[in-house]
XYZ file of C-alpha atoms in Angstrom:
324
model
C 32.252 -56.469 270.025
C 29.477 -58.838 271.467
C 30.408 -62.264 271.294
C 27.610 -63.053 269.365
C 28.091 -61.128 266.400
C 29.216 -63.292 263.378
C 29.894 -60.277 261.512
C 31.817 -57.566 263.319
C 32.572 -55.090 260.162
C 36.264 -55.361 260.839
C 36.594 -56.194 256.896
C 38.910 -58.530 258.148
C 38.745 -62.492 256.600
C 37.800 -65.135 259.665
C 35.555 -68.138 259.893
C 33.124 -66.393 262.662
C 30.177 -68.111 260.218
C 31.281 -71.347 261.607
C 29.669 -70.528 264.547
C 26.442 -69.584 263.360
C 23.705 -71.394 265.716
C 20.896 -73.934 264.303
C 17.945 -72.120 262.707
C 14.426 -71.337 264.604
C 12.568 -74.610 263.915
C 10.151 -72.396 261.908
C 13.046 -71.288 259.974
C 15.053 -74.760 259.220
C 15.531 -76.468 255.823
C 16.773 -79.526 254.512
C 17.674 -79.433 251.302
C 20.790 -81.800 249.812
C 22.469 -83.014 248.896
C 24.780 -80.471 251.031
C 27.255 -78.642 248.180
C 30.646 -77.205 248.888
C 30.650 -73.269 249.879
C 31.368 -71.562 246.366
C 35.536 -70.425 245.910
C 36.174 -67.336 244.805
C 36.150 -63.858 246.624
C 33.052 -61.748 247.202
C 33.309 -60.397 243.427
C 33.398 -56.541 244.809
C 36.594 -56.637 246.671
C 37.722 -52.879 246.768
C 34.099 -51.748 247.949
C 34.229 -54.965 250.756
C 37.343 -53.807 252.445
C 36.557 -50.238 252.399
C 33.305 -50.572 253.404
C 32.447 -48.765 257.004
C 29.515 -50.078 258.874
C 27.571 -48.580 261.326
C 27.174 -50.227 264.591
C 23.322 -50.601 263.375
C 23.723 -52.402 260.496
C 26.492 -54.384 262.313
C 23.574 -55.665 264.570
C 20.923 -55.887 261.882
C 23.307 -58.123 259.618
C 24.216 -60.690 262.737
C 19.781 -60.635 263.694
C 19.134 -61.668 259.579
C 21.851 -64.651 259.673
C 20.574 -65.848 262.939
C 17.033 -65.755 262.180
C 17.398 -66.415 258.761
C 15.177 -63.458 257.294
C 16.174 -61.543 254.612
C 17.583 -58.085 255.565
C 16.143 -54.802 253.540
C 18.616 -51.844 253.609
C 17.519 -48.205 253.139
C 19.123 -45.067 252.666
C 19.565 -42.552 250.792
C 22.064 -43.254 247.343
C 25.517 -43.411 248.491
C 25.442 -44.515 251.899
C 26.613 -48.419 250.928
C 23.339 -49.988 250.867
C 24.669 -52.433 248.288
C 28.062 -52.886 249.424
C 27.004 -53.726 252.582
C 26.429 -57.523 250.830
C 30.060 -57.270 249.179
C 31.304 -56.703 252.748
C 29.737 -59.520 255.012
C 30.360 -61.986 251.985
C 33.834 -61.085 251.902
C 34.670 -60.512 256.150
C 32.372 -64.140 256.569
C 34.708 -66.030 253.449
C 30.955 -66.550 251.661
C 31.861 -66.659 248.299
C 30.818 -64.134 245.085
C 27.606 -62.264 245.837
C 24.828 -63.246 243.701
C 23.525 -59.914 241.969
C 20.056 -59.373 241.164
C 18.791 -55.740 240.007
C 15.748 -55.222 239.927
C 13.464 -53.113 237.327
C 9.767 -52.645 236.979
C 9.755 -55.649 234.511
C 11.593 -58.377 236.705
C 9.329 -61.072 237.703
C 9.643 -63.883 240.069
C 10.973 -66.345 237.515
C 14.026 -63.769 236.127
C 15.492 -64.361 239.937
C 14.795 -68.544 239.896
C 15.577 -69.587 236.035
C 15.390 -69.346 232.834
C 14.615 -72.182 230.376
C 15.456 -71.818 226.343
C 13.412 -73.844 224.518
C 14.404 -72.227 221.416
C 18.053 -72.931 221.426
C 17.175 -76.593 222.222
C 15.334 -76.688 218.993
C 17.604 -75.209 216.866
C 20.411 -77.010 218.451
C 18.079 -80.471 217.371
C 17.577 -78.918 214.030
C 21.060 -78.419 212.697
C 22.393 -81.818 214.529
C 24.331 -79.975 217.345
C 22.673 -82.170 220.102
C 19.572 -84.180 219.973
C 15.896 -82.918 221.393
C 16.223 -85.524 223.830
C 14.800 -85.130 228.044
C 18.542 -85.881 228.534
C 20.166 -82.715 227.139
C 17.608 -80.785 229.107
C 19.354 -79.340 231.294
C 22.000 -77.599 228.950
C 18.864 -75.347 228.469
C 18.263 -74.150 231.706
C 19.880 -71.651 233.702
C 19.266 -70.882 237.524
C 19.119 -67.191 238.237
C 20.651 -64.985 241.414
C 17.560 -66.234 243.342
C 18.073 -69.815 241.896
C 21.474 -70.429 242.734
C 21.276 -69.054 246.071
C 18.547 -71.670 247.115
C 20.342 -74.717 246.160
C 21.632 -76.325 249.424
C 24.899 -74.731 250.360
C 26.923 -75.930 253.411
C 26.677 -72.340 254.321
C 24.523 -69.612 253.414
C 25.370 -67.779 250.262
C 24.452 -64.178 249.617
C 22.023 -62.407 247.410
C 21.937 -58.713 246.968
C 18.488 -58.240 245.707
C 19.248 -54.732 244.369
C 15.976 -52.091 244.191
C 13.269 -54.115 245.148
C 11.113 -50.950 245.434
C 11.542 -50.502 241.584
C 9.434 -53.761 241.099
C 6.001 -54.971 239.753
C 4.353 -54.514 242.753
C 3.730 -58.276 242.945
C 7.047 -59.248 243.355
C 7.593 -58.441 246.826
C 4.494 -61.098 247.508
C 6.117 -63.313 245.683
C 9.398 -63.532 247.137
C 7.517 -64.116 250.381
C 6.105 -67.016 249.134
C 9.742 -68.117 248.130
C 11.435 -67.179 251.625
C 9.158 -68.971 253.455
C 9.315 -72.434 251.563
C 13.156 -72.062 250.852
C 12.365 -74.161 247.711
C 10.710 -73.922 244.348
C 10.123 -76.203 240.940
C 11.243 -76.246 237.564
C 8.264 -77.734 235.569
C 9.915 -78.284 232.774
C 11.980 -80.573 235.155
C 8.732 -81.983 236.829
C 6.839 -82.894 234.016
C 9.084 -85.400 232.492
C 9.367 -88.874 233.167
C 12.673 -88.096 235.098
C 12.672 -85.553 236.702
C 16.272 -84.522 237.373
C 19.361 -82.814 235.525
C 22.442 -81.268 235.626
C 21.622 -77.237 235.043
C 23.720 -74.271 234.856
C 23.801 -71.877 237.573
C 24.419 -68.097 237.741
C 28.055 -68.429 238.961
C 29.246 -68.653 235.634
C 30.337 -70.808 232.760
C 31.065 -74.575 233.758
C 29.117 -73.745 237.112
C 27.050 -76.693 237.029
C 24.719 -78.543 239.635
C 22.368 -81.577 239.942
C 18.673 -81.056 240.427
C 16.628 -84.022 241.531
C 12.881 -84.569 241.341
C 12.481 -80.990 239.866
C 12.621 -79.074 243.203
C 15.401 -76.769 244.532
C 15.943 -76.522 248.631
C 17.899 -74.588 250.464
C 20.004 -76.305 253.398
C 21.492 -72.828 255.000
C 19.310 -69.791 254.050
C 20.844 -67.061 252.407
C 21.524 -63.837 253.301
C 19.039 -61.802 251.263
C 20.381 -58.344 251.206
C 17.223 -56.052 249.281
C 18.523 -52.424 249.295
C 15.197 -49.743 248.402
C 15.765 -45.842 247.824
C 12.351 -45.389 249.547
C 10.479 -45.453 246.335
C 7.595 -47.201 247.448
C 5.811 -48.667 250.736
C 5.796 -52.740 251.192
C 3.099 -54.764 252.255
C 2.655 -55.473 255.796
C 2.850 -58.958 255.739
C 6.339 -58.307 253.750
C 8.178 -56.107 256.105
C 7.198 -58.065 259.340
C 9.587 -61.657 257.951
C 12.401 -58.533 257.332
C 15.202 -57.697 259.441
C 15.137 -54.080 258.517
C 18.024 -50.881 258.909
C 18.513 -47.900 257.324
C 21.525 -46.401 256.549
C 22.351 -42.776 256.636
C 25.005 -40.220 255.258
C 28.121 -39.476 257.414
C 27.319 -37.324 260.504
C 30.006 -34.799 260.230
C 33.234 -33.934 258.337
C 35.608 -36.443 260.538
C 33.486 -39.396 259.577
C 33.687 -38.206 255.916
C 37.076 -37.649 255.863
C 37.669 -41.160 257.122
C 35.796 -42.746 254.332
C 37.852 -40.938 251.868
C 40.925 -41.844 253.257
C 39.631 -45.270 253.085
C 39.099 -45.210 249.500
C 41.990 -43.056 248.867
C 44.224 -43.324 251.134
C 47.485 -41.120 250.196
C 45.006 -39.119 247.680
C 43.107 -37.819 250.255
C 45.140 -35.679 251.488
C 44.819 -32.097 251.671
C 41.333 -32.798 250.724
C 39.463 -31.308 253.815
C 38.147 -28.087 251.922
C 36.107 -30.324 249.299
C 34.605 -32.365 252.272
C 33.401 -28.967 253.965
C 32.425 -28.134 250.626
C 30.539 -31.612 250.031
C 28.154 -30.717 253.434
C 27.996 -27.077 252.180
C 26.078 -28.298 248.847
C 24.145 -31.254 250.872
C 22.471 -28.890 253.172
C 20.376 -27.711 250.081
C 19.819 -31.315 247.739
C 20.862 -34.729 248.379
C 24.616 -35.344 247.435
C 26.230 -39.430 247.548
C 29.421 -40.499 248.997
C 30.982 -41.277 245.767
C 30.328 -38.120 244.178
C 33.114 -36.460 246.732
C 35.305 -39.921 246.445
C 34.975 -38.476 242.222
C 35.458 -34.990 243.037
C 38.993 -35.723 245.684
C 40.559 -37.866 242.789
C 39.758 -35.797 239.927
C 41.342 -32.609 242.020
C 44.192 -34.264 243.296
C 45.051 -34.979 239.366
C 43.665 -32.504 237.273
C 45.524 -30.147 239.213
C 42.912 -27.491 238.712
C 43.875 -23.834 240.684
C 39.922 -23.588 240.921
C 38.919 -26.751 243.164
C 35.477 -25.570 244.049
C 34.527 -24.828 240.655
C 36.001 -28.358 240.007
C 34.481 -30.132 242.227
C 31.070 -28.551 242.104
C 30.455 -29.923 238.436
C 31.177 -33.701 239.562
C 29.360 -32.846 242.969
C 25.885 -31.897 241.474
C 22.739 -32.304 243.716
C 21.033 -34.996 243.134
C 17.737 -33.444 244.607
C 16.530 -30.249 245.910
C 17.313 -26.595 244.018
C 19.149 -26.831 240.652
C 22.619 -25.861 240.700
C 23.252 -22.826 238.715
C 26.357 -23.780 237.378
């Protein structure tokens, strides 16, 4: 490998991030004060050390942490867009991937926080806690996006999952955010002091100081968006992307590895459902995990008819209609 990959795919643990040059000065933040990398595994870890990169994304991983630009993965389902993030957070000792799915309802705010003004009342109306600008922050909770722009020591990661399933704003509007590295809480900014200790999206007791009412990032994150190819971006969008697509395996050896990876002794003696799984893909779209389904449930249902087995868990997911 090059020497100046950070992230190599071996799936092995190291502290190659270490080495990670200073940003672009177009791309450098300075956000603090500087908080400890987050403990904890990357919250995926049978996908992470399975996981099989292609020399491609390999590349396209190491170009995004350099430059600091968030990476957008396509592919068709199956072909590890989203484990990809599992894996570099794991092989680079990153900490738990922050996991934000995306829907045509999720707005810009969903990713950053989420304030509850109503439990803050209630709370003040039975006596629980008073409706004071102190208690504040027990009401407000940073989101995937939110927590991975406070300012880490080292970059955490965000898997940003179906961005082209979005409002067709929000890919705008996460430029805006990129860019700065930082946003506001204006329910933070409009008091007389502006700062509190809020929850983040790491989970219960995860909390962190926010001063003045602003949130900036010290090491950008790696933004992982993954997209099925459901829609076209914006210009202006795809040109501050790092940008690979993934593909299915090229032939029956590179299959068969994958499974063996996953399944190790269970794979064997599985060769005639991976012939069958590019049989059935020639005519409609088939994922990876459908055959990883199909190999276990054969190897214990014990079923004399495998085909007929594994056909029913290995349905297309496009093109002709099975008959069965």
């Amino acid at each position: 490998m090059p020497d100046w990959l950070l992230y190599t795919g071996s799936r092995s643990r190291h502290d190659g991030i270490d080495r990670l040059p200073p940003p672009p000065p177009w791309r450098a933040f300075d956000g603090g004060p500087l908080l400890p990398p987050p403990s904890g595994g990357s919250g995926n870890a049978h996908q992470a050390t399975t996981y099989r990169p292609s020399d491609d994304a390999v590349q396209q991983v190491n170009a995004a942490l350099y430059l600091r630009r968030p990476l957008l993965v396509t592919g068709p389902p199956g072909t590890g867009k989203s484990t990809l993030a599992y894996a570099v957070a794991h092989e680079l000792g990153l900490g738990p991937v922050l996991h934000w799915p995306i829907t045509s309802r999720t707005t810009l705010r969903d990713g950053l926080y989420q304030y509850d003004p109503l439990t803050r009342l209630y709370a003040a109306r039975d006596g629980d806690a008073p409706a004071t600008d102190e208690d504040i922050g027990r009401y407000i909770r940073l989101g995937p996006l939110g927590t991975a722009l406070l300012p880490y020591a080292r970059p955490r990661v965000l898997l940003v999952d179906e961005i082209d399933k979005s409002d067709i704003d929000l890919p705008n509007d996460l430029l805006t955010i990129f860019e700065k590295g930082e946003y506001e809480i204006p329910e933070l900014t409009r008091r007389a002091d502006p700062s509190a200790d809020v929850m983040t999206a790491d989970g219960p007791g995860s909390r962190v100081a926010v001063t003045a009412g602003t949130v900036r990032c010290n090491a950008f994150p790696l933004v992982v968006m993954t997209s099925n190819g459901e829609r076209e971006f914006p210009p202006a969008f795809l040109r501050r992307c790092v940008t690979v697509e993934l593909r299915q395996p090229a032939d029956e050896a590179e299959l068969s590895a994958i499974v063996r990876e996953h399944l190790g002794d269970l794979a064997d003696r599985s060769d005639d459902l991976v012939r069958r799984f590019f049989e059935r893909s020639a005519s409609g779209t088939l994922a990876t995990d459908q055959l990883l389904n199909a190999v276990y449930l054969c190897r214990h249902a014990g079923a004399a008819d495998r085909a007929a087995l594994a056909d029913r868990i290995m349905r297309r997911l496009g093109g002709p209609l099975d008959d069965d």
